Amino acid sequence: MKPAGESCRLYKSNEPPVDQQKDRRSISRRILSALIMKRYLLLALFVSAAFCASDYDEFEEKPGTEINVRGNRPVPKGREDTVRLQPAPPPISGSSYRARPTTPPRGRQMVQKAVIPDEGGCVHASEEMGLLCPNGCELKTNFLKQEKNIRTSIDQLKTDVNGLSMTSDNIYKYVDGLTNVVRERQKLTSDNNNVIDEYTNEVDEQHAFVKGNMDTTIPSSIRLLRGVLENLRSKIQRLEQTLIAQRDYCQKPCTVSCNIPVVSGKECEDIYRKGGRTSEMYLIQPDSFFAPYKVYCDMEAREGGWTVIQNRQDGSVDFGRRWDAYRDGFGNIALDGKKGVCDSPGEFWLGNNRISQLTKMGPTEVLFEMQDWSGNTVSAHYKQFTIQNEATNYMVAIAGYDGTAGNALLEGAQQLFGINRTMTIHNGMMFSTSDRDNDKWDPGDPTKQCSKEDGGGWWYNRCHSANPNGRYYWGGEYTKVMAKHGTDDGVVWMNWKGSWYSLKAINMKIRPFFSS
């Protein structure tokens, strides 16, 4: 090939001329450079593609998974897909800018002064100096003669002018001083007038205020105080009458609104074996070294003998309590069912100390019964359930699930996968409240506490698949906007109704476990 624009030439020799050889070498170099550049571009494309592939979001979940409702980050690729939980005890069973550099000034051009011919002489040889009549010497002689005559007069005028100047300065200073004095006097007079006007206005306002109070406000206040005094007198009279009635009432012997059955035992199963077959409030005493206390016994569910340790049914009791309240128990154990006995359970938490004592007496089973707002019911039964003492923050140990609600405590939320599901398992967790953070969600960080966000005390992991002690929402369905912290803080059992459905009722009950 020949370069464009070059004419054809004929050569006798078979060997091409030197110029043509140079052109061919130049073309070869260009082709070689183009090939090398093409390879570099392809290599850059491969590197860029590899970089983009390696820079893909390393926190992407596997297809088909869901991020849990708390928004916790999934485990990055290359790490384990499960969390190593602490082993649960077995249940009882057997820059700046720099300044810009300055530009050196340009060299100044020397301007040569034009030399006028015969400068300083009496003869002018340059046309720019004008005509040569009269010449310079004659003008100089005339000027010198006139200077001698008028020098004396000029000196006298200088002396007179200097004297007049000094006199004018003195007069100006005097007049200026008088002007300043007059200005200060005028200002002082104006200030005095302003002060007088201000005090006059203030006196007028005070007079009008006092007169208005004397005429209207004070009489009205007196009438108002008289009315308050009369109300206080009537309230005092009513209080006196109430005290008299209360005194008369207290003179009579007190009676219990709910009669407690005579039969009692170590727990409800013991009471059932002694003949107590009605579901109501009883007295139990698991240990003779401790005082007896009241519990509600369910003698009907699954052959009876259940000691109810938790009950939610109408939202009448706030479960957002602190550590001490969950340790000692709170709420209403039972209510009067209009039969003279407390045969209707209230909303309550029996207390971690008492629950721990009951479960450590021997093998214990636990039953969760729950109901939605349409009347549907399910249950979750665990054949082994133990709560350790306060020294271990009431660590829970569970085993042996059967039921229809879903195994939330042992397997976590079935809607989640991988680590997101593992961190909702409750087995082996310690009890947490808003003032005692024992969960697995960044321990020690006050901004990441499950109990504060989820409404109550519970065996939180990070955070839950079941939340029986959460906030009570009427109607079931609720949203992040309704939640206090935007989290699923309702009375939740995720494996039955999901995260954003708050159950109408749920209770926990325990009894000694006996193998069939």
Coordinates of N, CA, C and O in Angstrom, one line a residue, residues 8-163:
C8 N 2.4 7.9 -8.2 CA 3.1 6.7 -8.6 C 4.4 7.0 -9.3 O 4.5 8.0 -10.0
R9 N 5.4 6.2 -9.0 CA 6.7 6.3 -9.7 C 7.2 5.0 -10.3 O 6.9 4.0 -9.7
L10 N 7.9 5.1 -11.4 CA 8.5 3.9 -12.0 C 10.0 3.8 -11.8 O 10.7 4.9 -11.9
Y11 N 10.5 2.7 -11.4 CA 11.9 2.5 -11.1 C 12.4 1.4 -12.0 O 11.8 0.3 -12.1
K12 N 13.6 1.6 -12.5 CA 14.2 0.5 -13.3 C 14.7 -0.6 -12.5 O 14.7 -1.7 -12.8
S13 N 15.2 -0.3 -11.3 CA 15.8 -1.3 -10.4 C 14.7 -2.1 -9.7 O 13.7 -1.6 -9.4
N14 N 15.0 -3.4 -9.5 CA 14.0 -4.2 -8.7 C 14.0 -3.8 -7.3 O 13.0 -4.1 -6.6
E15 N 15.0 -3.3 -6.7 CA 15.1 -2.9 -5.3 C 14.4 -1.6 -5.2 O 14.8 -0.6 -5.9
P16 N 13.5 -1.4 -4.3 CA 12.8 -0.1 -4.1 C 13.8 0.9 -3.7 O 14.8 0.7 -3.0
P17 N 13.5 2.2 -4.0 CA 14.4 3.3 -3.6 C 14.4 3.4 -2.1 O 13.6 2.9 -1.4
V18 N 15.3 4.3 -1.6 CA 15.5 4.5 -0.2 C 14.3 5.1 0.4 O 13.8 4.8 1.5
D19 N 13.7 6.1 -0.3 CA 12.5 6.8 0.3 C 11.3 5.8 0.5 O 10.6 5.9 1.5
Q20 N 11.2 4.9 -0.5 CA 10.0 4.0 -0.4 C 10.3 3.0 0.7 O 9.4 2.6 1.5
Q21 N 11.6 2.6 1.0 CA 11.9 1.7 2.1 C 11.5 2.4 3.4 O 11.0 1.8 4.3
K22 N 11.9 3.7 3.5 CA 11.5 4.4 4.7 C 10.0 4.5 4.9 O 9.5 4.3 6.1
D23 N 9.3 4.7 3.8 CA 7.8 4.8 4.0 C 7.3 3.4 4.5 O 6.4 3.4 5.3
R24 N 7.8 2.3 3.9 CA 7.3 1.0 4.3 C 7.6 0.8 5.8 O 6.8 0.2 6.5
R25 N 8.8 1.1 6.2 CA 9.2 0.9 7.6 C 8.2 1.7 8.5 O 7.8 1.3 9.6
S26 N 8.0 2.9 8.1 CA 7.1 3.8 8.9 C 5.7 3.2 9.0 O 5.1 3.2 10.1
I27 N 5.2 2.6 7.9 CA 3.9 2.0 7.9 C 3.8 0.8 8.8 O 2.9 0.5 9.6
S28 N 4.9 0.0 8.7 CA 5.0 -1.2 9.6 C 5.0 -0.8 11.0 O 4.4 -1.5 11.9
R29 N 5.8 0.3 11.4 CA 5.8 0.7 12.8 C 4.4 1.1 13.2 O 3.9 0.8 14.3
R30 N 3.7 1.8 12.3 CA 2.3 2.3 12.7 C 1.4 1.1 12.9 O 0.6 1.0 13.9
I31 N 1.4 0.1 12.0 CA 0.6 -1.1 12.2 C 0.9 -1.8 13.5 O 0.0 -2.3 14.3
L32 N 2.2 -2.0 13.8 CA 2.6 -2.7 15.0 C 2.1 -1.9 16.2 O 1.6 -2.5 17.2
S33 N 2.2 -0.6 16.2 CA 1.8 0.2 17.3 C 0.3 0.1 17.5 O -0.2 0.0 18.6
A34 N -0.5 0.0 16.4 CA -1.9 -0.1 16.5 C -2.3 -1.5 17.1 O -3.2 -1.6 18.0
L35 N -1.6 -2.6 16.7 CA -1.8 -3.9 17.3 C -1.6 -3.9 18.8 O -2.3 -4.5 19.6
I36 N -0.4 -3.3 19.2 CA -0.1 -3.3 20.6 C -1.1 -2.5 21.4 O -1.6 -2.9 22.5
M37 N -1.5 -1.3 20.8 CA -2.6 -0.5 21.5 C -3.9 -1.3 21.7 O -4.5 -1.3 22.7
K38 N -4.2 -2.1 20.6 CA -5.5 -2.9 20.7 C -5.4 -3.9 21.8 O -6.3 -4.1 22.5
R39 N -4.2 -4.6 21.9 CA -4.1 -5.6 23.0 C -4.1 -4.9 24.4 O -4.7 -5.5 25.3
Y40 N -3.5 -3.7 24.5 CA -3.6 -3.0 25.8 C -5.1 -2.7 26.1 O -5.5 -2.8 27.3
L41 N -5.8 -2.3 25.1 CA -7.2 -1.9 25.4 C -8.0 -3.2 25.8 O -8.8 -3.1 26.7
L42 N -7.8 -4.3 25.1 CA -8.5 -5.5 25.5 C -8.1 -6.0 26.9 O -8.9 -6.4 27.7
L43 N -6.8 -5.8 27.2 CA -6.3 -6.2 28.6 C -7.0 -5.3 29.6 O -7.4 -5.7 30.7
A44 N -7.1 -4.0 29.3 CA -7.8 -3.1 30.3 C -9.2 -3.4 30.5 O -9.7 -3.3 31.6
L45 N -9.9 -3.8 29.4 CA -11.3 -4.2 29.5 C -11.5 -5.4 30.4 O -12.3 -5.5 31.3
F46 N -10.6 -6.4 30.2 CA -10.7 -7.6 31.1 C -10.4 -7.3 32.5 O -11.1 -7.8 33.4
V47 N -9.4 -6.4 32.8 CA -9.1 -6.1 34.2 C -10.2 -5.3 34.8 O -10.6 -5.5 35.9
S48 N -10.8 -4.4 34.0 CA -12.0 -3.6 34.5 C -13.1 -4.5 34.8 O -13.8 -4.4 35.9
A49 N -13.4 -5.5 33.9 CA -14.5 -6.4 34.2 C -14.2 -7.3 35.5 O -15.1 -7.5 36.3
A50 N -13.0 -7.7 35.6 CA -12.6 -8.5 36.8 C -12.8 -7.7 38.0 O -13.3 -8.1 39.1
F51 N -12.3 -6.4 38.0 CA -12.4 -5.5 39.1 C -13.9 -5.3 39.5 O -14.3 -5.3 40.7
C52 N -14.7 -5.0 38.5 CA -16.1 -4.8 38.8 C -16.8 -6.0 39.4 O -17.6 -6.0 40.3
A53 N -16.4 -7.2 38.9 CA -16.9 -8.5 39.5 C -16.5 -8.6 40.9 O -17.3 -9.0 41.7
S54 N -15.2 -8.3 41.2 CA -14.7 -8.5 42.6 C -15.3 -7.4 43.5 O -15.3 -7.6 44.7
D55 N -15.7 -6.2 42.9 CA -16.1 -5.2 43.7 C -17.6 -5.2 44.0 O -18.2 -4.3 44.5
Y56 N -18.3 -6.3 43.6 CA -19.7 -6.5 43.8 C -20.0 -6.4 45.3 O -19.2 -6.8 46.1
D57 N -21.1 -5.9 45.6 CA -21.5 -5.8 47.1 C -21.3 -7.1 47.8 O -22.1 -8.0 47.6
E58 N -20.3 -7.0 48.7 CA -20.0 -8.3 49.4 C -21.0 -8.6 50.5 O -21.0 -9.7 51.0
F59 N -22.0 -7.8 50.7 CA -23.0 -8.0 51.7 C -24.3 -8.5 51.1 O -25.4 -8.4 51.7
E60 N -24.2 -8.9 49.8 CA -25.5 -9.4 49.1 C -25.9 -10.7 49.7 O -25.1 -11.6 50.0
E61 N -27.2 -10.8 50.0 CA -27.8 -12.1 50.5 C -27.9 -13.1 49.4 O -28.0 -12.7 48.2
K62 N -28.0 -14.3 49.7 CA -28.3 -15.3 48.7 C -29.7 -15.2 48.1 O -30.6 -14.7 48.7
P63 N -29.9 -15.5 46.8 CA -31.2 -15.4 46.2 C -32.2 -16.2 47.0 O -32.0 -17.3 47.5
G64 N -33.4 -15.5 47.1 CA -34.5 -16.1 47.9 C -34.5 -15.9 49.3 O -35.3 -16.4 50.1
T65 N -33.5 -15.1 49.9 CA -33.5 -14.8 51.3 C -34.1 -13.5 51.5 O -34.3 -12.7 50.6
E66 N -34.3 -13.2 52.8 CA -34.9 -11.9 53.2 C -34.0 -11.3 54.3 O -33.5 -12.0 55.1
I67 N -33.9 -10.0 54.3 CA -33.2 -9.3 55.4 C -34.2 -9.2 56.5 O -35.4 -8.9 56.3
N68 N -33.8 -9.5 57.7 CA -34.7 -9.6 58.8 C -35.3 -8.2 59.1 O -34.7 -7.2 58.7
V69 N -36.4 -8.1 59.8 CA -37.1 -6.9 60.0 C -36.3 -5.9 60.8 O -36.6 -4.7 60.8
R70 N -35.3 -6.3 61.5 CA -34.5 -5.3 62.3 C -33.5 -4.6 61.4 O -32.8 -3.7 61.8
G71 N -33.2 -5.1 60.2 CA -32.3 -4.5 59.3 C -30.8 -4.8 59.6 O -29.9 -4.0 59.2
N72 N -30.6 -5.9 60.3 CA -29.2 -6.2 60.6 C -28.4 -6.7 59.3 O -29.0 -7.3 58.4
R73 N -27.1 -6.4 59.3 CA -26.4 -6.7 58.1 C -26.2 -8.2 58.0 O -25.9 -8.9 58.9
P74 N -26.3 -8.8 56.8 CA -26.0 -10.2 56.6 C -24.5 -10.4 56.7 O -23.7 -9.5 56.6
V75 N -24.1 -11.7 56.8 CA -22.7 -12.0 56.9 C -22.1 -11.8 55.5 O -22.6 -12.3 54.5
P76 N -20.9 -11.2 55.3 CA -20.3 -11.0 54.0 C -19.9 -12.4 53.4 O -19.7 -13.4 54.1
K77 N -19.7 -12.4 52.1 CA -19.4 -13.7 51.5 C -18.0 -14.1 52.0 O -17.1 -13.3 52.2
G78 N -17.8 -15.4 52.1 CA -16.6 -16.0 52.5 C -16.6 -16.2 54.0 O -15.7 -16.9 54.5
R79 N -17.6 -15.7 54.8 CA -17.6 -16.0 56.2 C -18.6 -17.1 56.4 O -19.4 -17.5 55.6
E80 N -18.7 -17.5 57.7 CA -19.7 -18.5 58.0 C -21.1 -18.0 57.9 O -21.4 -16.8 58.1
D81 N -22.0 -18.9 57.5 CA -23.4 -18.5 57.3 C -24.2 -18.7 58.6 O -25.4 -18.7 58.6
T82 N -23.6 -19.1 59.7 CA -24.3 -19.3 60.9 C -23.6 -18.6 62.0 O -22.4 -18.2 61.9
V83 N -24.2 -18.3 63.1 CA -23.6 -17.7 64.3 C -23.3 -18.8 65.3 O -24.2 -19.6 65.6
R84 N -22.2 -18.7 65.9 CA -21.8 -19.6 67.0 C -22.4 -19.1 68.3 O -21.8 -18.3 68.9
L85 N -23.5 -19.7 68.6 CA -24.2 -19.3 69.9 C -23.4 -19.9 71.1 O -22.8 -21.0 70.9
Q86 N -23.5 -19.3 72.2 CA -22.9 -19.9 73.4 C -23.7 -21.1 73.7 O -25.0 -21.1 73.6
P87 N -23.1 -22.2 74.2 CA -23.8 -23.4 74.4 C -24.8 -23.2 75.6 O -24.5 -22.7 76.6
A88 N -26.1 -23.6 75.3 CA -27.1 -23.5 76.3 C -27.0 -24.6 77.3 O -26.7 -25.8 76.9
P89 N -27.2 -24.3 78.6 CA -27.2 -25.4 79.6 C -28.3 -26.4 79.3 O -29.4 -25.9 79.0
P90 N -28.1 -27.6 79.4 CA -29.2 -28.6 79.1 C -30.3 -28.4 80.2 O -30.1 -28.1 81.3
P91 N -31.6 -28.5 79.7 CA -32.7 -28.4 80.7 C -32.6 -29.5 81.7 O -32.0 -30.6 81.5
I92 N -33.2 -29.3 82.8 CA -33.2 -30.3 83.9 C -34.0 -31.5 83.4 O -35.2 -31.4 83.0
S93 N -33.4 -32.7 83.3 CA -34.1 -33.9 82.8 C -33.4 -35.0 83.6 O -32.7 -35.0 84.5
G94 N -33.7 -35.6 83.5 CA -32.6 -36.2 84.1 C -31.5 -35.3 83.5 O -30.5 -35.5 83.8
S95 N -6.4 17.8 53.4 CA -5.4 18.6 52.6 C -5.5 20.2 52.5 O -6.5 20.7 52.8
S96 N -4.3 21.2 51.8 CA -4.5 22.7 51.7 C -3.8 23.2 50.4 O -3.0 22.6 49.8
Y97 N -4.1 24.5 50.0 CA -3.6 25.1 48.7 C -2.3 25.9 49.1 O -2.2 26.6 50.1
R98 N -1.4 26.0 48.1 CA -0.2 26.9 48.2 C -0.5 28.2 47.5 O -1.3 28.3 46.6
A99 N 0.2 29.3 48.0 CA 0.1 30.6 47.4 C 0.6 30.6 46.0 O 1.6 29.9 45.7
R100 N 0.0 31.4 45.2 CA 0.5 31.5 43.8 C 1.8 32.2 43.7 O 2.1 33.2 44.4
P101 N 2.8 31.8 42.8 CA 4.1 32.4 42.7 C 3.9 33.8 42.1 O 3.1 34.0 41.2
T102 N 4.7 34.7 42.6 CA 4.6 36.1 42.1 C 5.4 36.2 40.8 O 6.5 35.6 40.6
T103 N 5.0 37.0 39.8 CA 5.6 37.2 38.5 C 6.6 38.3 38.6 O 6.3 39.4 39.1
P104 N 7.9 38.1 38.3 CA 8.9 39.2 38.5 C 8.5 40.3 37.5 O 8.0 40.1 36.4
P105 N 8.7 41.6 38.0 CA 8.3 42.7 37.2 C 9.2 42.8 35.9 O 10.3 42.3 35.9
R106 N 8.6 43.2 34.9 CA 9.3 43.4 33.6 C 10.4 44.5 33.7 O 10.2 45.4 34.5
G107 N 11.5 44.3 33.0 CA 12.5 45.3 33.0 C 12.0 46.6 32.4 O 11.3 46.7 31.4
R108 N 12.4 47.7 33.2 CA 11.9 49.0 32.7 C 12.8 49.5 31.6 O 14.0 49.3 31.6
Q109 N 12.2 50.0 30.6 CA 12.9 50.6 29.5 C 13.4 52.0 29.8 O 12.7 52.8 30.3
M110 N 14.7 52.1 29.6 CA 15.3 53.4 29.8 C 14.9 54.4 28.7 O 15.1 54.2 27.5
V111 N 14.2 55.5 29.2 CA 13.8 56.5 28.3 C 14.9 57.6 28.1 O 15.3 58.2 29.1
Q112 N 15.4 57.7 27.0 CA 16.5 58.7 26.7 C 15.8 60.1 26.6 O 14.9 60.3 25.9
K113 N 16.4 61.0 27.3 CA 16.0 62.4 27.2 C 16.5 63.0 26.0 O 17.7 62.9 25.6
A114 N 15.5 63.6 25.3 CA 15.9 64.3 24.0 C 16.8 65.5 24.3 O 16.5 66.4 25.2
V115 N 17.9 65.5 23.7 CA 18.9 66.6 23.9 C 18.6 67.7 22.9 O 18.5 67.5 21.7
I116 N 18.3 68.9 23.4 CA 18.0 70.0 22.5 C 19.3 70.7 22.2 O 20.1 71.0 23.1
P117 N 19.5 71.0 21.0 CA 20.8 71.6 20.6 C 20.9 73.0 21.3 O 20.0 73.7 21.4
D118 N 22.1 73.2 21.7 CA 22.5 74.5 22.3 C 21.7 74.7 23.6 O 21.2 75.9 23.9
E119 N 21.3 73.7 24.3 CA 20.5 73.9 25.5 C 21.3 74.7 26.6 O 22.4 74.4 26.9
G120 N 20.7 75.7 27.1 CA 21.4 76.5 28.1 C 22.1 77.7 27.5 O 22.6 78.6 28.2
G121 N 22.3 77.7 26.1 CA 23.0 78.8 25.5 C 22.1 80.0 25.1 O 20.9 80.0 25.4
C122 N 22.6 80.9 24.4 CA 21.8 82.0 24.0 C 21.3 81.9 22.5 O 20.5 82.7 22.1
V123 N 21.9 81.0 21.8 CA 21.5 80.8 20.4 C 20.7 79.5 20.3 O 21.1 78.5 20.7
H124 N 19.5 79.6 19.6 CA 18.7 78.4 19.4 C 18.8 77.9 18.0 O 18.4 78.5 17.1
A125 N 19.4 76.6 17.9 CA 19.5 76.1 16.6 C 18.4 75.1 16.3 O 18.5 74.4 15.2
S126 N 17.4 75.0 17.1 CA 16.3 74.0 16.9 C 15.0 74.8 16.6 O 14.7 75.7 17.3
E127 N 14.3 74.2 15.6 CA 13.1 74.9 15.2 C 12.0 74.8 16.3 O 11.1 75.6 16.4
E128 N 12.1 73.7 17.2 CA 11.1 73.5 18.2 C 11.2 74.6 19.3 O 10.3 74.8 20.0
M129 N 12.3 75.3 19.4 CA 12.5 76.4 20.4 C 11.9 77.7 19.9 O 11.9 78.7 20.6
G130 N 11.4 77.7 18.7 CA 10.8 79.0 18.2 C 11.8 79.8 17.4 O 12.8 79.4 17.0
L131 N 11.4 81.1 17.1 CA 12.2 82.0 16.3 C 13.4 82.5 17.1 O 13.4 82.5 18.4
L132 N 14.4 83.0 16.5 CA 15.6 83.5 17.1 C 15.5 85.0 17.4 O 16.5 85.7 17.4
C133 N 14.3 85.6 17.6 CA 14.2 87.0 17.9 C 13.2 87.2 19.1 O 12.1 86.8 19.0
P134 N 13.6 87.8 20.2 CA 15.0 88.1 20.6 C 15.7 86.9 21.0 O 15.1 85.9 21.3
N135 N 17.0 87.0 21.1 CA 17.7 85.8 21.5 C 17.7 85.6 23.0 O 17.2 86.5 23.8
G136 N 18.2 84.6 23.5 CA 18.2 84.2 24.9 C 18.9 85.2 25.8 O 18.5 85.5 26.9
C137 N 20.0 85.7 25.3 CA 20.8 86.5 26.2 C 20.1 87.8 26.5 O 20.2 88.4 27.6
E138 N 19.4 88.4 25.5 CA 18.7 89.7 25.7 C 17.6 89.5 26.7 O 17.3 90.3 27.6
L139 N 16.8 88.4 26.6 CA 15.7 88.1 27.6 C 16.3 87.9 29.0 O 15.7 88.4 29.9
K140 N 17.4 87.3 29.1 CA 18.0 87.1 30.5 C 18.3 88.4 31.1 O 18.1 88.6 32.3
T141 N 18.9 89.3 30.3 CA 19.3 90.6 30.9 C 18.1 91.4 31.3 O 18.1 92.0 32.4
N142 N 17.0 91.4 30.6 CA 15.8 92.1 31.0 C 15.2 91.5 32.2 O 14.7 92.3 33.1
F143 N 15.1 90.2 32.3 CA 14.6 89.6 33.5 C 15.4 89.9 34.8 O 14.8 90.2 35.8
L144 N 16.7 89.9 34.7 CA 17.5 90.3 35.9 C 17.3 91.7 36.3 O 17.2 92.0 37.5
K145 N 17.1 92.6 35.4 CA 16.8 94.0 35.8 C 15.5 94.1 36.5 O 15.4 94.8 37.6
Q146 N 14.4 93.5 36.0 CA 13.1 93.6 36.6 C 13.1 92.9 38.0 O 12.4 93.3 38.9
E147 N 13.9 91.8 38.1 CA 13.9 91.1 39.4 C 14.4 92.0 40.5 O 13.9 91.9 41.6
K148 N 15.4 92.8 40.3 CA 15.9 93.7 41.3 C 14.9 94.7 41.8 O 14.9 95.0 43.0
N149 N 14.0 95.1 40.9 CA 13.0 96.1 41.3 C 11.9 95.5 42.1 O 11.4 96.2 43.0
I150 N 11.4 94.3 41.8 CA 10.2 93.8 42.5 C 10.6 92.8 43.6 O 9.6 92.4 44.3
R151 N 11.8 92.5 43.8 CA 12.2 91.5 44.9 C 11.7 92.0 46.3 O 11.2 91.3 47.1
T152 N 12.0 93.4 46.5 CA 11.7 93.9 47.8 C 10.2 93.9 48.0 O 9.8 93.5 49.1
S153 N 9.4 94.2 47.0 CA 7.9 94.2 47.2 C 7.4 92.8 47.5 O 6.5 92.6 48.3
I154 N 8.0 91.8 46.8 CA 7.6 90.4 47.0 C 7.9 89.9 48.4 O 7.1 89.3 49.1
D155 N 9.0 90.3 48.9 CA 9.4 89.9 50.3 C 8.4 90.5 51.3 O 8.0 89.9 52.3
Q156 N 8.0 91.8 51.1 CA 7.1 92.4 52.0 C 5.7 91.8 51.9 O 5.1 91.6 53.0
L157 N 5.3 91.4 50.7 CA 4.0 90.7 50.6 C 4.0 89.3 51.3 O 3.1 88.9 51.9
K158 N 5.2 88.6 51.2 CA 5.3 87.3 51.9 C 5.1 87.5 53.4 O 4.3 86.7 54.1
T159 N 5.7 88.6 54.0 CA 5.5 88.8 55.4 C 4.1 89.1 55.8 O 3.6 88.6 56.8
D160 N 3.5 89.9 54.9 CA 2.0 90.3 55.2 C 1.1 89.1 55.1 O 0.2 88.8 55.9
V161 N 1.4 88.2 54.1 CA 0.6 87.0 53.9 C 0.7 86.1 55.1 O -0.3 85.5 55.6
N162 N 1.9 85.9 55.6 CA 2.2 85.0 56.7 C 1.4 85.5 57.9 O 0.8 84.7 58.7
G163 N 1.5 86.8 58.2 CA 0.7 87.3 59.3 C -0.8 87.1 59.2 O -1.4 86.7 60.2

